[in-house]
Amino acid sequence: MRNGFTLVETLVALFVFSLLAAAAVVVLGNSADAQLRLSDVSTSVQDFQRLRAALRADLAQAAERLPRGEAGEVRPAFESSDGSGRLFAFVRRGWENPGGAPRASLQYVEYRLENGAIVRRARPMVDGAAFGEPAVLAKGVTSVEVAYRAAPDPASDAVSTADWRPAWDPLQPTILPAAVRIDATTARFGIVRQLFLTQVPL
């Protein structure tokens, strides 16, 4: 009876071991890639949840207040896109003040598409103040289309007053849209549509 392994048996064992090791590396690599993809998707979902929460809170408390720009000019209560990245801007009520700072509860907010991200920026004062640092809410956005819907006129039979429109230019500068629709195009999810009502009773 001989002891040990022959050279052929040793080579076969090493070959089998190398196959198992290679398979383990592939499995671990796929698992790591899957975890990274899952983490990326989770981050993107959280981004849009954060964006939705901010938009819902702001638009629900939109105010019929005419702000003033940095040059002192009177601006409409609600402004849509201006072609420079702004999506819309308006004054909102209910700005929390836990520290009791000497300021109003109104806040001028603006949503923009900048460098593939939807950002929110605000002024410390409604009239004439410069914007503070923007807050990035959602990344990976290639384009955004916004539509507005006016409140139906009870004194008119025209259906067009309730149609969605790509820009907001009412006859009176204090009039707000009744609803806002946002279609954000993303590389990961395609078009993400969100609908919001303005001036929701609290």
Short mmCIF file of C-alpha atoms in Angstrom, two decimals:
data_model
loop_
_atom_site.label_atom_id
_atom_site.label_comp_id
_atom_site.label_asym_id
_atom_site.label_seq_id
_atom_site.Cartn_x
_atom_site.Cartn_y
_atom_site.Cartn_z
CA MET A 1 0.00 0.00 0.00
CA ARG A 2 1.34 3.42 -0.97
CA ASN A 3 0.95 6.57 1.12
CA GLY A 4 0.34 10.21 -0.06
CA PHE A 5 -0.91 11.51 -3.38
CA THR A 6 0.46 11.18 -6.82
CA LEU A 7 1.39 14.25 -8.84
CA VAL A 8 -1.70 13.84 -11.00
CA GLU A 9 -3.98 13.67 -7.96
CA THR A 10 -2.34 16.75 -6.49
CA LEU A 11 -2.78 18.69 -9.73
CA VAL A 12 -6.43 17.64 -9.96
CA ALA A 13 -7.04 18.74 -6.37
CA LEU A 14 -5.38 22.10 -7.00
CA PHE A 15 -7.44 22.58 -10.15
CA VAL A 16 -10.69 21.84 -8.34
CA PHE A 17 -9.69 24.17 -5.51
CA SER A 18 -8.88 26.96 -7.98
CA LEU A 19 -12.30 26.53 -9.60
CA LEU A 20 -14.03 26.75 -6.22
CA ALA A 21 -11.97 29.81 -5.27
CA ALA A 22 -12.78 31.52 -8.57
CA ALA A 23 -16.47 30.76 -8.13
CA ALA A 24 -16.37 32.18 -4.61
CA VAL A 25 -14.73 35.37 -5.87
CA VAL A 26 -17.40 35.76 -8.57
CA VAL A 27 -20.20 35.22 -6.04
CA LEU A 28 -18.68 37.71 -3.62
CA GLY A 29 -18.14 40.23 -6.42
CA ASN A 30 -21.73 39.89 -7.63
CA SER A 31 -22.97 40.23 -4.07
CA ALA A 32 -20.93 43.39 -3.55
CA ASP A 33 -22.15 44.84 -6.86
CA ALA A 34 -25.74 44.03 -5.94
CA GLN A 35 -25.32 45.71 -2.57
CA LEU A 36 -23.88 48.82 -4.24
CA ARG A 37 -26.74 48.95 -6.74
CA LEU A 38 -29.27 48.48 -3.96
CA SER A 39 -27.60 51.25 -1.97
CA ASP A 40 -27.71 53.57 -5.00
CA VAL A 41 -31.39 52.84 -5.60
CA SER A 42 -32.17 53.35 -1.92
CA THR A 43 -30.37 56.70 -1.97
CA SER A 44 -32.30 57.81 -5.07
CA VAL A 45 -35.61 56.80 -3.49
CA GLN A 46 -34.74 58.71 -0.33
CA ASP A 47 -33.85 61.75 -2.45
CA PHE A 48 -37.29 61.82 -4.06
CA GLN A 49 -39.00 61.21 -0.74
CA ARG A 50 -37.14 64.23 0.64
CA LEU A 51 -38.06 66.27 -2.43
CA ARG A 52 -41.73 65.31 -2.14
CA ALA A 53 -41.83 66.18 1.55
CA ALA A 54 -40.32 69.63 0.92
CA LEU A 55 -42.60 70.39 -2.02
CA ARG A 56 -45.72 69.23 -0.21
CA ALA A 57 -44.89 71.31 2.87
CA ASP A 58 -44.09 74.43 0.84
CA LEU A 59 -46.90 74.32 -1.72
CA ALA A 60 -49.54 73.44 0.86
CA GLN A 61 -48.77 76.74 2.58
CA ALA A 62 -48.37 78.97 -0.48
CA ALA A 63 -49.44 82.53 0.31
CA GLU A 64 -51.08 85.20 -1.83
CA ARG A 65 -48.29 87.61 -0.96
CA LEU A 66 -46.47 89.81 -3.48
CA PRO A 67 -42.74 89.74 -2.66
CA ARG A 68 -40.10 92.22 -3.70
CA GLY A 69 -36.95 91.29 -5.60
CA GLU A 70 -33.41 92.23 -4.67
CA ALA A 71 -33.80 95.50 -6.61
CA GLY A 72 -37.02 96.35 -4.77
CA GLU A 73 -39.37 95.51 -7.65
CA VAL A 74 -42.74 93.91 -6.87
CA ARG A 75 -42.98 90.30 -8.07
CA PRO A 76 -46.04 88.05 -8.59
CA ALA A 77 -47.11 85.79 -5.75
CA PHE A 78 -46.21 82.71 -7.81
CA GLU A 79 -43.65 82.66 -10.63
CA SER A 80 -43.03 79.76 -13.00
CA SER A 81 -39.90 78.98 -15.03
CA ASP A 82 -37.79 81.88 -16.29
CA GLY A 83 -35.52 79.83 -18.59
CA SER A 84 -32.50 80.15 -16.29
CA GLY A 85 -33.00 76.99 -14.24
CA ARG A 86 -35.79 78.21 -12.00
CA LEU A 87 -38.74 75.84 -11.83
CA PHE A 88 -41.00 78.08 -9.73
CA ALA A 89 -40.88 80.47 -6.80
CA PHE A 90 -43.43 81.72 -4.27
CA VAL A 91 -44.02 82.86 -0.71
CA ARG A 92 -45.06 80.30 1.88
CA ARG A 93 -46.61 80.64 5.31
CA GLY A 94 -45.74 78.72 8.45
CA TRP A 95 -41.96 79.13 8.51
CA GLU A 96 -41.06 77.58 11.84
CA ASN A 97 -39.14 79.73 14.30
CA PRO A 98 -38.13 77.54 17.26
CA GLY A 99 -35.44 80.00 18.38
CA GLY A 100 -37.82 82.95 18.48
CA ALA A 101 -35.78 85.02 16.02
CA PRO A 102 -37.17 88.49 15.16
CA ARG A 103 -38.59 87.58 11.76
CA ALA A 104 -41.90 86.88 10.06
CA SER A 105 -43.40 83.44 9.55
CA LEU A 106 -43.42 84.03 5.78
CA GLN A 107 -40.60 82.70 3.61
CA TYR A 108 -39.76 83.18 -0.06
CA VAL A 109 -38.69 79.86 -1.61
CA GLU A 110 -37.44 78.93 -5.05
CA TYR A 111 -36.97 75.51 -6.67
CA ARG A 112 -34.34 75.13 -9.38
CA LEU A 113 -32.72 72.51 -11.61
CA GLU A 114 -28.95 72.94 -11.31
CA ASN A 115 -26.21 70.55 -12.46
CA GLY A 116 -28.54 67.56 -12.63
CA ALA A 117 -30.12 68.18 -9.23
CA ILE A 118 -33.32 69.76 -7.95
CA VAL A 119 -32.42 72.30 -5.30
CA ARG A 120 -34.40 74.52 -2.95
CA ARG A 121 -33.21 77.90 -1.84
CA ALA A 122 -34.85 80.52 0.34
CA ARG A 123 -34.47 84.12 1.41
CA PRO A 124 -34.07 85.04 5.07
CA MET A 125 -36.61 87.83 4.41
CA VAL A 126 -39.45 87.92 1.89
CA ASP A 127 -38.61 91.34 0.46
CA GLY A 128 -35.32 92.35 -1.11
CA ALA A 129 -33.01 89.84 0.56
CA ALA A 130 -30.43 87.68 -1.20
CA PHE A 131 -30.86 83.91 -1.32
CA GLY A 132 -29.14 81.67 1.19
CA GLU A 133 -27.22 78.50 0.35
CA PRO A 134 -29.29 76.06 -1.75
CA ALA A 135 -30.31 72.68 -0.35
CA VAL A 136 -29.88 69.74 -2.75
CA LEU A 137 -33.03 67.60 -2.62
CA ALA A 138 -32.74 65.12 -5.53
CA LYS A 139 -29.80 64.21 -7.78
CA GLY A 140 -29.59 62.42 -11.12
CA VAL A 141 -32.30 64.56 -12.75
CA THR A 142 -31.80 65.31 -16.45
CA SER A 143 -34.86 67.50 -17.03
CA VAL A 144 -38.00 68.75 -15.30
CA GLU A 145 -41.35 69.72 -16.78
CA VAL A 146 -43.80 71.62 -14.59
CA ALA A 147 -47.50 72.16 -15.30
CA TYR A 148 -50.07 74.19 -13.42
CA ARG A 149 -53.80 73.91 -12.97
CA ALA A 150 -56.05 76.81 -12.12
CA ALA A 151 -59.06 76.55 -9.88
CA PRO A 152 -62.23 76.23 -12.01
CA ASP A 153 -64.22 79.44 -12.25
CA PRO A 154 -67.67 78.70 -10.80
CA ALA A 155 -69.13 81.61 -12.79
CA SER A 156 -67.88 80.28 -16.12
CA ASP A 157 -68.81 77.25 -18.20
CA ALA A 158 -65.39 77.17 -19.86
CA VAL A 159 -63.57 73.90 -19.29
CA SER A 160 -60.19 75.38 -20.25
CA THR A 161 -59.83 77.05 -16.84
CA ALA A 162 -59.17 73.62 -15.35
CA ASP A 163 -56.65 72.44 -17.98
CA TRP A 164 -52.99 71.95 -17.18
CA ARG A 165 -50.78 74.73 -18.53
CA PRO A 166 -46.96 74.81 -18.92
CA ALA A 167 -46.56 78.31 -17.49
CA TRP A 168 -48.31 80.31 -14.79
CA ASP A 169 -49.33 83.80 -15.90
CA PRO A 170 -52.67 84.70 -14.29
CA LEU A 171 -54.52 87.95 -14.89
CA GLN A 172 -54.02 88.97 -11.27
CA PRO A 173 -50.51 88.68 -9.74
CA THR A 174 -51.89 87.39 -6.43
CA ILE A 175 -53.64 84.37 -7.94
CA LEU A 176 -52.02 81.02 -7.16
CA PRO A 177 -52.34 77.76 -9.09
CA ALA A 178 -54.67 75.24 -7.50
CA ALA A 179 -52.32 72.35 -8.29
CA VAL A 180 -48.77 71.79 -9.52
CA ARG A 181 -47.57 68.77 -11.51
CA ILE A 182 -43.87 67.94 -11.71
CA ASP A 183 -42.40 65.44 -14.20
CA ALA A 184 -38.74 64.81 -13.38
CA THR A 185 -36.78 62.72 -15.90
CA THR A 186 -34.09 60.57 -14.29
CA ALA A 187 -31.56 58.10 -15.65
CA ARG A 188 -32.50 55.52 -13.03
CA PHE A 189 -36.30 55.67 -12.82
CA GLY A 190 -37.31 57.38 -16.06
CA ILE A 191 -40.05 59.98 -15.56
CA VAL A 192 -41.13 60.49 -11.96
CA ARG A 193 -44.45 62.35 -11.74
CA GLN A 194 -45.60 64.10 -8.60
CA LEU A 195 -48.79 66.10 -7.99
CA PHE A 196 -49.32 68.73 -5.31
CA LEU A 197 -52.15 70.97 -4.14
CA THR A 198 -51.57 74.52 -2.98
CA GLN A 199 -53.11 76.26 0.03
CA VAL A 200 -54.15 73.02 1.72
CA PRO A 201 -56.08 73.74 4.95
CA LEU A 202 -54.02 72.70 7.98
#
